Short mmCIF file of C-alpha atoms in Angstrom, two decimals:
data_model
loop_
_atom_site.label_atom_id
_atom_site.label_comp_id
_atom_site.label_asym_id
_atom_site.label_seq_id
_atom_site.Cartn_x
_atom_site.Cartn_y
_atom_site.Cartn_z
CA MET A 1 73.45 108.20 108.43
CA LYS A 2 76.77 106.19 108.23
CA MET A 3 78.15 108.75 106.14
CA LYS A 4 77.88 111.23 108.72
CA LEU A 5 79.20 108.90 111.63
CA LEU A 6 82.24 108.84 109.39
CA ILE A 7 81.77 112.64 109.01
CA ILE A 8 82.54 112.83 113.51
CA LEU A 9 84.36 110.09 113.85
CA LEU A 10 87.04 111.85 110.78
CA ILE A 11 86.88 115.72 113.35
CA PHE A 12 86.85 112.99 116.64
CA ILE A 13 90.68 111.80 115.55
CA LEU A 14 92.00 115.42 114.34
CA SER A 15 90.55 117.26 117.90
CA PHE A 16 88.73 115.59 120.66
CA THR A 17 90.31 112.21 120.64
CA ALA A 18 93.77 113.44 120.08
CA ARG A 19 92.86 115.91 123.49
CA ALA A 20 91.46 112.82 125.70
CA GLN A 21 94.76 110.57 124.76
CA LEU A 22 96.71 112.54 126.77
CA ILE A 23 95.25 112.09 130.03
CA SER A 24 96.18 108.63 129.80
CA PHE A 25 99.28 107.08 130.67
CA GLY A 26 98.77 102.96 130.57
CA GLN A 27 97.87 100.45 132.65
CA GLN A 28 100.29 99.10 135.22
CA ASP A 29 100.91 95.50 134.86
CA SER A 30 103.35 92.43 136.30
CA VAL A 31 105.14 88.66 135.93
CA TYR A 32 105.84 86.47 137.37
CA SER A 33 110.15 85.68 136.12
CA ASN A 34 111.21 81.98 136.92
CA VAL A 35 114.47 82.64 134.94
CA LEU A 36 114.58 85.92 137.66
CA ASN A 37 113.01 84.28 140.13
CA GLU A 38 110.65 87.41 140.17
CA LYS A 39 107.42 89.37 139.88
CA ARG A 40 108.44 91.97 137.49
CA PRO A 41 106.73 95.41 137.10
CA LEU A 42 105.54 96.59 134.55
CA TRP A 43 103.35 99.74 132.70
CA ILE A 44 102.18 99.19 129.10
CA TYR A 45 100.05 101.70 126.96
CA SER A 46 97.94 99.57 124.31
CA PRO A 47 96.25 101.33 122.00
CA THR A 48 92.75 101.95 121.50
CA PRO A 49 92.22 103.90 118.13
CA ILE A 50 89.53 104.05 115.75
CA ASP A 51 90.20 101.18 114.48
CA ASP A 52 89.03 99.00 117.96
CA THR A 53 85.47 99.76 116.33
CA ALA A 54 82.55 97.83 115.77
CA TYR A 55 82.70 99.21 112.32
CA PHE A 56 86.30 97.96 111.79
CA GLN A 57 89.03 94.86 112.49
CA ARG A 58 91.21 95.81 115.39
CA ALA A 59 94.93 96.85 114.46
CA GLU A 60 97.59 95.48 115.20
CA TYR A 61 101.01 97.22 115.34
CA PRO A 62 105.01 96.71 116.57
CA VAL A 63 106.02 97.05 120.16
CA LEU A 64 108.56 99.63 122.30
CA TYR A 65 109.84 97.66 124.98
CA VAL A 66 111.66 100.80 127.17
CA LEU A 67 113.81 99.78 130.23
CA ASP A 68 114.44 101.34 133.62
CA GLY A 69 110.52 101.81 131.67
CA ASP A 70 108.55 103.90 134.82
CA SER A 71 111.29 107.12 133.57
CA PRO A 72 110.58 107.53 130.82
CA PHE A 73 107.19 105.37 130.61
CA ALA A 74 105.26 108.45 129.54
CA THR A 75 107.32 110.95 127.81
CA LEU A 76 107.81 107.94 124.50
CA GLN A 77 103.11 107.48 125.25
CA THR A 78 103.58 111.02 124.82
CA MET A 79 105.32 111.20 121.30
CA ILE A 80 103.47 109.10 119.66
CA GLN A 81 100.65 110.34 120.50
CA ALA A 82 101.64 113.04 119.59
CA LEU A 83 103.17 111.39 115.98
CA ALA A 84 101.07 109.01 115.94
CA VAL A 85 97.46 110.10 116.33
CA ASN A 86 96.78 113.43 116.41
CA GLU A 87 96.07 115.96 114.18
CA GLY A 88 96.75 113.19 112.04
CA ASN A 89 100.01 112.96 112.40
CA THR A 90 102.00 108.88 111.10
CA VAL A 91 105.18 110.43 111.73
CA PHE A 92 105.56 106.77 113.76
CA PRO A 93 103.47 103.82 113.41
CA GLN A 94 101.00 103.37 116.80
CA MET A 95 102.50 101.64 119.13
CA ILE A 96 102.20 99.38 122.48
CA ILE A 97 104.34 100.46 124.63
CA VAL A 98 106.27 98.34 127.35
CA GLY A 99 107.57 99.56 130.70
CA ILE A 100 110.12 97.01 132.03
CA GLN A 101 111.12 98.09 136.02
CA ASN A 102 113.44 97.66 137.80
CA THR A 103 113.14 95.96 141.30
CA PRO A 104 115.37 96.78 144.36
CA GLY A 105 119.45 95.83 143.30
CA ASN A 106 118.49 94.16 140.77
CA ARG A 107 119.64 96.62 137.71
CA THR A 108 123.34 96.11 137.63
CA ARG A 109 123.06 92.51 138.00
CA ASN A 110 120.52 92.38 135.18
CA MET A 111 121.60 94.59 131.83
CA ALA A 112 125.21 94.23 132.74
CA GLU A 113 126.88 91.16 135.20
CA LYS A 114 124.24 88.61 133.82
CA PRO A 115 122.18 89.91 130.42
CA GLY A 116 121.82 86.39 129.15
CA ASP A 117 119.00 85.87 132.25
CA LEU A 118 117.13 89.90 131.17
CA ASN A 119 118.21 87.57 127.69
CA ALA A 120 115.96 85.64 128.27
CA PHE A 121 113.74 86.78 130.55
CA PHE A 122 112.45 89.24 127.69
CA GLU A 123 112.67 85.26 125.14
CA LYS A 124 110.79 82.85 126.88
CA GLU A 125 108.57 84.63 129.56
CA LEU A 126 108.32 88.49 128.17
CA PHE A 127 106.90 88.33 124.95
CA PRO A 128 104.79 84.81 124.55
CA TYR A 129 102.97 86.90 127.31
CA ILE A 130 102.72 90.05 126.02
CA GLU A 131 102.06 88.64 122.45
CA LYS A 132 99.07 86.80 123.34
CA LYS A 133 97.46 89.18 125.30
CA TYR A 134 98.04 92.07 123.04
CA PRO A 135 97.22 92.99 119.35
CA THR A 136 100.87 92.65 117.97
CA ALA A 137 102.18 93.02 114.83
CA PRO A 138 106.08 90.97 114.61
CA TYR A 139 108.18 94.52 114.94
CA ARG A 140 109.53 94.81 118.51
CA ILE A 141 111.87 97.83 119.03
CA LEU A 142 114.17 97.96 122.44
CA VAL A 143 114.76 101.49 124.09
CA GLY A 144 118.38 101.48 126.67
CA HIS A 145 119.92 104.47 129.08
CA SER A 146 123.12 103.89 130.31
CA LEU A 147 123.83 100.58 130.92
CA GLY A 148 119.82 99.74 129.01
CA GLY A 149 122.10 100.80 126.52
CA LEU A 150 124.86 98.86 126.70
CA TYR A 151 122.67 96.15 127.31
CA THR A 152 120.26 97.19 123.96
CA THR A 153 123.63 97.53 121.58
CA ASN A 154 124.93 93.72 123.30
CA THR A 155 121.20 92.20 122.78
CA LEU A 156 121.88 93.65 118.92
CA LEU A 157 125.34 92.00 118.96
CA HIS A 158 124.29 88.52 120.49
CA HIS A 159 121.15 87.87 119.71
CA LYS A 160 119.81 90.47 117.37
CA GLU A 161 116.95 88.39 116.62
CA LEU A 162 115.24 89.50 119.70
CA PHE A 163 113.73 93.16 118.08
CA ASN A 164 114.63 94.51 115.53
CA ALA A 165 115.50 98.49 116.19
CA TYR A 166 117.50 99.45 118.93
CA ILE A 167 117.48 102.40 121.22
CA ALA A 168 120.79 102.88 122.98
CA SER A 169 120.64 106.53 124.35
CA ASP A 170 124.11 107.15 125.75
CA PRO A 171 125.25 103.44 126.89
CA SER A 172 128.28 102.90 129.23
CA PHE A 173 130.11 101.35 126.74
CA TRP A 174 133.49 101.01 129.36
CA PHE A 175 131.96 99.08 132.37
CA ASN A 176 133.35 96.19 133.70
CA ASN A 177 136.88 97.64 131.26
CA ALA A 178 134.63 97.89 128.51
CA ALA A 179 134.32 94.77 127.35
CA LEU A 180 132.07 94.48 125.46
CA LEU A 181 133.71 97.11 122.89
CA LYS A 182 137.42 94.24 122.97
CA GLU A 183 134.19 91.54 121.42
CA THR A 184 132.68 93.53 119.50
CA PRO A 185 135.06 93.44 115.97
CA SER A 186 134.81 89.36 116.31
CA LEU A 187 130.48 89.77 116.71
CA LEU A 188 130.01 92.83 114.05
CA ALA A 189 131.15 89.86 111.77
CA GLN A 190 127.49 88.80 111.39
CA ASP A 191 125.32 89.50 108.58
CA PHE A 192 122.54 92.12 110.13
CA SER A 193 120.26 92.43 107.47
CA GLU A 194 117.41 93.84 108.46
CA LYS A 195 118.68 95.40 111.72
CA ASN A 196 118.51 99.28 112.65
CA LEU A 197 120.33 100.47 115.69
CA PHE A 198 120.93 104.38 116.77
CA ILE A 199 122.72 105.31 119.45
CA ALA A 200 122.96 108.60 120.54
CA MET A 201 125.76 110.77 123.14
CA ALA A 202 125.62 113.15 125.73
CA HIS A 203 128.15 115.02 126.53
CA THR A 204 130.05 114.43 129.84
CA MET A 205 133.54 115.16 129.06
CA ASN A 206 135.07 118.01 131.39
CA PRO A 207 133.64 121.57 129.73
CA ALA A 208 137.79 121.90 128.58
CA VAL A 209 137.65 118.69 127.03
CA ASP A 210 136.41 118.18 123.33
CA THR A 211 136.16 114.70 121.42
CA SER A 212 139.17 115.13 120.47
CA MET A 213 140.94 115.29 123.00
CA VAL A 214 138.93 112.80 124.73
CA HIS A 215 140.40 110.06 125.06
CA SER A 216 143.32 111.32 126.89
CA ASP A 217 140.68 112.12 128.71
CA THR A 218 141.09 109.37 132.57
CA SER A 219 137.97 111.34 134.29
CA LEU A 220 134.89 108.77 134.40
CA GLY A 221 133.53 111.29 131.94
CA GLY A 222 135.50 111.19 129.93
CA ARG A 223 136.17 107.56 129.38
CA HIS A 224 132.46 106.75 128.89
CA THR A 225 132.94 109.44 126.24
CA ALA A 226 135.43 107.26 124.63
CA ALA A 227 134.07 104.73 124.58
CA ILE A 228 131.08 105.27 123.07
CA LEU A 229 133.09 106.86 119.99
CA ASP A 230 134.97 104.07 120.15
CA MET A 231 131.54 102.06 119.40
CA THR A 232 130.70 104.45 116.53
CA TYR A 233 134.58 103.69 115.19
CA LEU A 234 134.44 100.24 115.01
CA LEU A 235 130.86 100.37 113.55
CA ARG A 236 132.08 102.12 110.65
CA ARG A 237 134.14 99.83 109.46
CA ALA A 238 131.97 96.98 109.35
CA GLY A 239 130.52 95.83 106.45
CA ASN A 240 127.49 94.07 107.65
CA HIS A 241 124.41 96.23 106.39
CA LEU A 242 123.61 96.85 109.73
CA ARG A 243 121.67 100.17 109.48
CA TRP A 244 122.70 101.80 112.25
CA ASP A 245 123.02 105.83 112.56
CA TYR A 246 125.02 107.93 115.60
CA LYS A 247 125.08 111.47 117.08
CA TYR A 248 126.30 113.81 119.57
CA TYR A 249 124.18 115.93 121.78
CA PRO A 250 126.94 118.77 122.96
CA ASP A 251 123.54 120.28 125.23
CA ASP A 252 122.37 117.63 126.90
CA ASP A 253 123.92 115.82 129.83
CA HIS A 254 123.66 112.01 130.80
CA HIS A 255 119.63 112.86 132.74
CA SER A 256 118.49 114.96 130.45
CA VAL A 257 119.46 113.46 127.03
CA PRO A 258 117.65 110.41 126.88
CA PHE A 259 114.09 112.01 126.50
CA ILE A 260 115.88 113.78 122.44
CA ALA A 261 117.53 110.56 121.76
CA MET A 262 114.38 108.33 121.65
CA TYR A 263 112.62 110.82 119.34
CA ASP A 264 115.92 111.21 116.74
CA GLY A 265 116.43 107.14 117.39
CA LEU A 266 112.66 106.79 116.09
CA ARG A 267 112.28 109.03 113.41
CA PHE A 268 115.83 107.44 112.16
CA ILE A 269 114.24 103.58 111.96
CA PHE A 270 110.79 105.00 109.98
CA PRO A 271 112.63 107.38 108.26
CA HIS A 272 109.10 106.83 105.47
CA HIS A 273 106.33 106.10 108.04
CA ARG A 274 104.76 109.48 107.39
CA PHE A 275 101.97 109.40 104.71
CA PRO A 276 101.81 111.94 102.03
CA THR A 277 98.86 113.73 102.22
CA TYR A 278 98.51 116.17 99.54
CA LEU A 279 96.96 113.46 96.87
CA TYR A 280 93.11 113.33 100.38
CA PHE A 281 90.67 115.32 98.17
CA ASP A 282 92.42 117.37 95.73
CA ASP A 283 91.35 116.58 92.01
CA SER A 284 94.40 114.44 90.78
CA ALA A 285 93.54 111.83 88.76
CA ALA A 286 91.55 109.31 90.99
CA ASP A 287 94.50 106.33 90.33
CA SER A 288 97.30 108.85 91.07
CA LEU A 289 95.55 108.42 95.05
CA LYS A 290 95.38 104.50 94.41
CA ASN A 291 98.95 104.57 93.96
CA LEU A 292 100.48 106.20 96.43
CA VAL A 293 98.88 104.10 98.63
CA ILE A 294 100.19 101.18 97.48
CA SER A 295 103.62 102.21 96.98
CA HIS A 296 103.99 103.56 100.07
CA TYR A 297 102.31 100.55 101.97
CA LYS A 298 105.24 99.01 99.97
CA LEU A 299 107.64 100.40 101.05
CA LEU A 300 107.24 100.18 105.02
CA SER A 301 106.23 96.61 104.33
CA LYS A 302 109.85 95.96 102.46
CA GLU A 303 110.64 98.57 105.17
CA MET A 304 110.09 96.79 108.93
CA GLY A 305 109.92 93.05 107.29
CA TYR A 306 106.38 92.27 106.81
CA ASN A 307 102.82 93.59 105.07
CA VAL A 308 101.86 96.45 106.68
CA ARG A 309 98.80 97.31 105.71
CA PRO A 310 97.42 101.55 105.94
CA PRO A 311 94.61 101.77 108.04
CA GLU A 312 90.95 100.27 107.18
CA TRP A 313 89.50 103.75 108.97
CA PHE A 314 92.23 105.40 106.85
CA LEU A 315 90.66 104.50 103.60
CA ASN A 316 87.14 104.67 104.84
CA GLN A 317 88.18 108.48 105.87
CA MET A 318 89.21 109.07 102.68
CA GLY A 319 86.36 106.50 100.43
CA TYR A 320 83.77 108.68 102.31
CA VAL A 321 85.30 112.03 101.89
CA ASN A 322 85.60 111.92 98.40
CA LEU A 323 82.16 110.26 98.05
CA GLN A 324 80.97 113.55 98.91
CA ALA A 325 82.71 115.43 97.08
CA LYS A 326 81.39 113.57 94.62
CA ARG A 327 84.87 112.62 93.19
CA TYR A 328 83.39 109.35 92.81
CA ALA A 329 86.12 107.46 90.26
CA LYS A 330 88.98 108.16 93.76
CA SER A 331 86.40 106.91 96.39
CA ALA A 332 85.73 104.12 94.83
CA ASN A 333 89.12 103.06 94.62
CA CYS A 334 89.57 103.74 97.96
CA PHE A 335 86.38 101.63 99.29
CA GLN A 336 87.79 98.76 96.13
CA LEU A 337 92.32 99.03 98.54
CA ASN A 338 90.25 98.42 101.22
CA ILE A 339 88.83 95.50 99.68
CA ASP A 340 91.98 93.78 99.37
CA TYR A 341 93.79 94.88 101.96
CA TYR A 342 90.95 93.15 104.95
CA PRO A 343 88.58 91.02 102.53
CA ASN A 344 86.87 89.33 105.77
CA SER A 345 85.43 93.31 107.45
CA TYR A 346 82.22 93.55 106.78
CA ASN A 347 82.56 97.08 107.10
CA VAL A 348 83.99 97.88 104.22
CA TYR A 349 81.77 96.26 101.87
CA ASP A 350 78.62 97.90 103.57
CA SER A 351 81.08 100.67 102.66
CA MET A 352 81.41 99.54 98.83
CA GLY A 353 77.38 99.53 98.56
CA ASP A 354 76.78 103.21 100.13
CA TYR A 355 79.57 103.81 97.62
CA TYR A 356 77.42 101.45 94.43
CA LYS A 357 73.21 103.56 95.59
CA GLU A 358 75.66 106.67 95.67
CA VAL A 359 75.67 106.55 92.25
CA ASN A 360 72.54 104.77 92.28
CA ASP A 361 73.50 101.07 90.27
CA LEU A 362 71.39 98.86 92.53
CA PRO A 363 72.10 96.39 91.91
CA ASN A 364 75.74 96.36 92.51
CA ALA A 365 74.38 98.06 96.30
CA ILE A 366 72.48 94.87 96.51
CA LEU A 367 75.53 92.33 96.75
CA SER A 368 78.11 94.35 98.49
CA PHE A 369 75.51 94.55 101.06
CA LYS A 370 74.89 91.11 101.09
CA LYS A 371 78.35 90.57 100.87
CA ALA A 372 79.38 92.82 104.64
CA LEU A 373 75.70 90.57 106.02
CA SER A 374 76.94 87.41 105.17
CA LEU A 375 79.64 88.83 107.33
CA ARG A 376 78.25 90.43 110.58
CA GLY A 377 74.57 90.10 111.01
CA LYS A 378 74.28 94.27 112.22
CA ALA A 379 70.37 95.13 112.00
CA GLU A 380 71.96 98.82 110.19
CA ILE A 381 72.78 96.74 107.13
CA ARG A 382 69.76 94.91 106.83
CA THR A 383 68.21 97.42 106.92
CA LYS A 384 69.72 98.97 103.86
CA LEU A 385 69.28 96.26 101.81
CA GLU A 386 66.25 96.01 102.01
CA GLU A 387 65.57 99.66 101.08
CA THR A 388 68.45 98.75 97.69
CA ILE A 389 65.89 96.50 97.22
CA LEU A 390 62.51 98.10 97.96
CA ALA A 391 64.47 101.07 95.65
CA ALA A 392 65.73 98.64 92.60
CA ASN A 393 62.58 96.92 92.34
CA LYS A 394 60.99 100.33 92.15
CA GLY A 395 63.14 101.29 89.90
CA GLN A 396 62.26 98.16 87.25
CA GLU A 397 58.09 99.10 87.46
CA THR A 398 59.16 102.93 86.50
CA GLY A 399 61.37 101.02 83.39
CA MET A 400 63.76 103.12 86.01
CA PRO A 401 66.23 100.36 87.24
CA GLY A 402 69.39 101.17 88.59
CA SER A 403 72.69 101.81 86.77
CA SER A 404 75.33 101.99 86.99
CA HIS A 405 77.39 105.69 87.12
#
């Protein structure tokens, strides 16, 4: 029964769930800010994948905070679902998305004129609210466009501890006589180890002007472009361990660039997240898949600065598929890895019990089912335990006890 359920769930992940989730666009929420003296509306998307079922421990997710949240929210959600869920994709991790909407007349004030108030709102009010209500991992990303891109970069330079990664889409560094640019050289003297910044620049110059001529262009579009180029020049000269990248989009204007900027920015932030799938179901040595899982998630943990574990359902899925194919050593490795990563989950011991029962190692199957039952008293596990004990007793009576495969 359990094996059939997992196979059905595998098909569900790769097909129906992927399509069904595309029509879900999060939920509206709000938080009252004493710092801003206003109620700030939010759009929030929190994944509800296979992890959050009765079988698996609840997962924790990085949080992507996006400014001007009502505009790019649906785009980001669909992008994350497409590349972190659909068709088994693991290009990005699944993420919680928080879209921070503006209130009338406050966009310029919060993002450019008094960014300290918005910083305090994030640190003292929004972060505690989100982290109490949702299953968050200790990894935050900030995304901003135009003045939001200015604020995003300002936050990195002045309060780098607030976020782990920053995406600034066509940022308005020219604003307020390029005040941020003027203080950037001294701010870049800090150590930005483990921080990530991606800057996107659209084509806002006069069509007759290119980047080599832009500093002589006094139009707003020219000044906008020149200021971004000046920031990249300063970043290139700084030896502060900041991991950063910049990309110019000659075929996009100020309003079309956010979509591709968010995509490229997330690809930059998560360069190694995709799990190599070529050893899932082949006949390679059992330890090759085990070592691949361990090394891959060690790399992600190092890059993200916290303990990143493979999803419990993912290892469970690989264990059952290999068990069905009678690749017993590979199946056992997957189930044992799940025990190592999730020692407090009843499911990992239940699955290992299924493995031991399949290979006729009934004593160890009994021990595994007992452990699972001690963590969660499910009738299904109790029934399997009783059936396995009965089978073991019958084997002893006939002189054919269960033995290891």
